[in-house]
Amino acid sequence: MNYRGSCHCGQVAFEVEGRIDGAMACNCSICQRKGSLMWFVPRDQLTLLTPQSQMATYTFNKQVIQHHFCPTCGIHPFGEGTDPKGNAVAAINIRCLEGIDLAAVPVKHFDGRAL
Ligand SMILES: [Zn+2]
């Protein structure tokens, strides 16, 4: 399945390939504030449709996750990082995908604050 996603104003747009079998809600200091529902995919399943330079990027703490957001509308469509094996992954905020029934996606609550 191919999904299309974007920020609110469209300055950041992308396509992502895969099957959404669940999403993660995290209570760490940034996820709690963003309210995103994350779906993790290998980074190569994500294709940006807009220039990388149109996104702003926020990092904090160990600087290992790049939290991308739109500098115009402020929406956070996805982040990038690596899994424990060192593979590049993207954390897609499924709230930014088109044509998705959010209520049908099982949500797992992750205690990121405890890390
Ligand atoms: Zn925007």
PDB file of C-alpha atoms and ligand atoms in Angstrom:
ATOM      1  CA  MET A   1       0.000   0.000   0.000  1.00  0.00           C
ATOM      2  CA  ASN A   2       1.233   3.433  -0.888  1.00  0.00           C
ATOM      3  CA  TYR A   3       0.249   6.351   1.316  1.00  0.00           C
ATOM      4  CA  ARG A   4       0.604  10.022   0.673  1.00  0.00           C
ATOM      5  CA  GLY A   5       1.253  12.386   3.517  1.00  0.00           C
ATOM      6  CA  SER A   6       2.015  16.013   4.122  1.00  0.00           C
ATOM      7  CA  CYS A   7       2.139  18.814   6.634  1.00  0.00           C
ATOM      8  CA  HIS A   8      -0.895  21.092   6.763  1.00  0.00           C
ATOM      9  CA  CYS A   9       0.193  23.673   4.183  1.00  0.00           C
ATOM     10  CA  GLY A  10       1.844  21.216   1.774  1.00  0.00           C
ATOM     11  CA  GLN A  11       5.384  22.550   1.984  1.00  0.00           C
ATOM     12  CA  VAL A  12       6.422  19.086   3.183  1.00  0.00           C
ATOM     13  CA  ALA A  13       4.920  16.183   1.225  1.00  0.00           C
ATOM     14  CA  PHE A  14       5.910  12.551   0.912  1.00  0.00           C
ATOM     15  CA  GLU A  15       4.888   9.049  -0.054  1.00  0.00           C
ATOM     16  CA  VAL A  16       5.371   5.998   2.103  1.00  0.00           C
ATOM     17  CA  GLU A  17       5.080   2.342   1.189  1.00  0.00           C
ATOM     18  CA  GLY A  18       3.997  -0.392   3.564  1.00  0.00           C
ATOM     19  CA  ARG A  19       1.174  -1.865   5.595  1.00  0.00           C
ATOM     20  CA  ILE A  20       0.089  -0.082   8.763  1.00  0.00           C
ATOM     21  CA  ASP A  21      -0.380  -2.794  11.380  1.00  0.00           C
ATOM     22  CA  GLY A  22      -0.264  -0.471  14.344  1.00  0.00           C
ATOM     23  CA  ALA A  23       0.990   2.815  15.676  1.00  0.00           C
ATOM     24  CA  MET A  24       2.821   3.948  18.752  1.00  0.00           C
ATOM     25  CA  ALA A  25       1.872   6.745  21.101  1.00  0.00           C
ATOM     26  CA  CYS A  26       4.777   7.771  23.297  1.00  0.00           C
ATOM     27  CA  ASN A  27       4.812   9.823  26.471  1.00  0.00           C
ATOM     28  CA  CYS A  28       8.366  11.188  26.230  1.00  0.00           C
ATOM     29  CA  SER A  29       8.893  14.928  26.541  1.00  0.00           C
ATOM     30  CA  ILE A  30       8.484  15.658  22.837  1.00  0.00           C
ATOM     31  CA  CYS A  31       5.955  13.011  21.739  1.00  0.00           C
ATOM     32  CA  GLN A  32       3.553  13.918  24.510  1.00  0.00           C
ATOM     33  CA  ARG A  33       3.564  17.509  23.291  1.00  0.00           C
ATOM     34  CA  LYS A  34       3.258  16.652  19.589  1.00  0.00           C
ATOM     35  CA  GLY A  35       0.520  14.068  20.052  1.00  0.00           C
ATOM     36  CA  SER A  36       1.768  12.100  17.076  1.00  0.00           C
ATOM     37  CA  LEU A  37       0.883   8.491  16.304  1.00  0.00           C
ATOM     38  CA  MET A  38       4.027   6.895  14.934  1.00  0.00           C
ATOM     39  CA  TRP A  39       4.426   4.123  12.424  1.00  0.00           C
ATOM     40  CA  PHE A  40       7.992   2.909  11.905  1.00  0.00           C
ATOM     41  CA  VAL A  41       9.199   1.930   8.438  1.00  0.00           C
ATOM     42  CA  PRO A  42      12.615   1.347   6.857  1.00  0.00           C
ATOM     43  CA  ARG A  43      13.815   4.750   5.682  1.00  0.00           C
ATOM     44  CA  ASP A  44      13.925   3.642   2.034  1.00  0.00           C
ATOM     45  CA  GLN A  45      10.141   3.125   2.054  1.00  0.00           C
ATOM     46  CA  LEU A  46       9.733   6.878   2.491  1.00  0.00           C
ATOM     47  CA  THR A  47      10.048   9.169  -0.528  1.00  0.00           C
ATOM     48  CA  LEU A  48      10.084  12.909  -0.091  1.00  0.00           C
ATOM     49  CA  LEU A  49       8.092  14.752  -2.774  1.00  0.00           C
ATOM     50  CA  THR A  50       9.300  18.177  -1.685  1.00  0.00           C
ATOM     51  CA  PRO A  51      12.894  19.398  -1.232  1.00  0.00           C
ATOM     52  CA  GLN A  52      14.634  18.422   2.006  1.00  0.00           C
ATOM     53  CA  SER A  53      15.538  22.104   2.431  1.00  0.00           C
ATOM     54  CA  GLN A  54      11.859  22.984   2.929  1.00  0.00           C
ATOM     55  CA  MET A  55      11.799  21.108   6.220  1.00  0.00           C
ATOM     56  CA  ALA A  56      13.122  22.290   9.527  1.00  0.00           C
ATOM     57  CA  THR A  57      14.738  19.794  11.880  1.00  0.00           C
ATOM     58  CA  TYR A  58      14.816  19.657  15.641  1.00  0.00           C
ATOM     59  CA  THR A  59      17.150  17.471  17.683  1.00  0.00           C
ATOM     60  CA  PHE A  60      17.693  17.269  21.424  1.00  0.00           C
ATOM     61  CA  ASN A  61      19.216  15.104  24.122  1.00  0.00           C
ATOM     62  CA  LYS A  62      21.457  12.567  22.321  1.00  0.00           C
ATOM     63  CA  GLN A  63      20.681  14.145  18.923  1.00  0.00           C
ATOM     64  CA  VAL A  64      20.015  10.716  17.445  1.00  0.00           C
ATOM     65  CA  ILE A  65      16.507  11.403  16.152  1.00  0.00           C
ATOM     66  CA  GLN A  66      15.835  14.085  13.589  1.00  0.00           C
ATOM     67  CA  HIS A  67      12.386  15.498  14.251  1.00  0.00           C
ATOM     68  CA  HIS A  68      11.366  17.116  10.984  1.00  0.00           C
ATOM     69  CA  PHE A  69       8.671  19.754  10.854  1.00  0.00           C
ATOM     70  CA  CYS A  70       7.298  22.369   8.525  1.00  0.00           C
ATOM     71  CA  PRO A  71       8.627  25.843   9.371  1.00  0.00           C
ATOM     72  CA  THR A  72       5.497  27.432   7.882  1.00  0.00           C
ATOM     73  CA  CYS A  73       2.594  25.519   9.433  1.00  0.00           C
ATOM     74  CA  GLY A  74       4.451  23.810  12.290  1.00  0.00           C
ATOM     75  CA  ILE A  75       3.217  20.274  11.649  1.00  0.00           C
ATOM     76  CA  HIS A  76       5.571  17.316  12.327  1.00  0.00           C
ATOM     77  CA  PRO A  77       4.937  14.729   9.576  1.00  0.00           C
ATOM     78  CA  PHE A  78       7.844  12.371  10.340  1.00  0.00           C
ATOM     79  CA  GLY A  79      11.184  11.826  12.004  1.00  0.00           C
ATOM     80  CA  GLU A  80      14.321   9.913  11.092  1.00  0.00           C
ATOM     81  CA  GLY A  81      16.655   7.806  13.134  1.00  0.00           C
ATOM     82  CA  THR A  82      18.201   4.354  13.371  1.00  0.00           C
ATOM     83  CA  ASP A  83      16.935   1.158  14.940  1.00  0.00           C
ATOM     84  CA  PRO A  84      19.032  -0.787  17.509  1.00  0.00           C
ATOM     85  CA  LYS A  85      20.797  -2.616  14.644  1.00  0.00           C
ATOM     86  CA  GLY A  86      21.797   0.633  12.982  1.00  0.00           C
ATOM     87  CA  ASN A  87      19.301   0.504  10.121  1.00  0.00           C
ATOM     88  CA  ALA A  88      17.842   3.821   8.974  1.00  0.00           C
ATOM     89  CA  VAL A  89      14.194   4.130   9.929  1.00  0.00           C
ATOM     90  CA  ALA A  90      11.511   6.740   9.561  1.00  0.00           C
ATOM     91  CA  ALA A  91       8.811   7.357  12.147  1.00  0.00           C
ATOM     92  CA  ILE A  92       5.776   8.443  10.182  1.00  0.00           C
ATOM     93  CA  ASN A  93       3.143  10.473  11.988  1.00  0.00           C
ATOM     94  CA  ILE A  94       0.102   8.651  10.613  1.00  0.00           C
ATOM     95  CA  ARG A  95      -2.072  11.618  11.523  1.00  0.00           C
ATOM     96  CA  CYS A  96      -0.484  13.286   8.476  1.00  0.00           C
ATOM     97  CA  LEU A  97      -1.465  10.544   5.999  1.00  0.00           C
ATOM     98  CA  GLU A  98      -4.345  10.903   3.562  1.00  0.00           C
ATOM     99  CA  GLY A  99      -7.249   8.482   3.353  1.00  0.00           C
ATOM    100  CA  ILE A 100      -6.531   6.664   6.582  1.00  0.00           C
ATOM    101  CA  ASP A 101      -9.068   5.534   9.181  1.00  0.00           C
ATOM    102  CA  LEU A 102      -7.211   6.480  12.343  1.00  0.00           C
ATOM    103  CA  ALA A 103      -9.794   4.847  14.601  1.00  0.00           C
ATOM    104  CA  ALA A 104      -9.087   1.465  12.976  1.00  0.00           C
ATOM    105  CA  VAL A 105      -5.354   1.505  13.765  1.00  0.00           C
ATOM    106  CA  PRO A 106      -4.404  -0.265  16.990  1.00  0.00           C
ATOM    107  CA  VAL A 107      -2.344   2.032  19.177  1.00  0.00           C
ATOM    108  CA  LYS A 108       0.369   0.804  21.492  1.00  0.00           C
ATOM    109  CA  HIS A 109       1.330   3.118  24.340  1.00  0.00           C
ATOM    110  CA  PHE A 110       5.074   3.364  24.876  1.00  0.00           C
ATOM    111  CA  ASP A 111       6.588   4.613  28.104  1.00  0.00           C
ATOM    112  CA  GLY A 112       9.296   6.746  26.516  1.00  0.00           C
ATOM    113  CA  ARG A 113       9.433   8.980  29.545  1.00  0.00           C
ATOM    114  CA  ALA A 114      10.953   6.113  31.534  1.00  0.00           C
ATOM    115  CA  LEU A 115      14.003   5.796  29.236  1.00  0.00           C
TER     116      LEU A 115
HETATM  117 ZN    ZN B   1       3.397  23.176   6.302  1.00  0.00          ZN
END
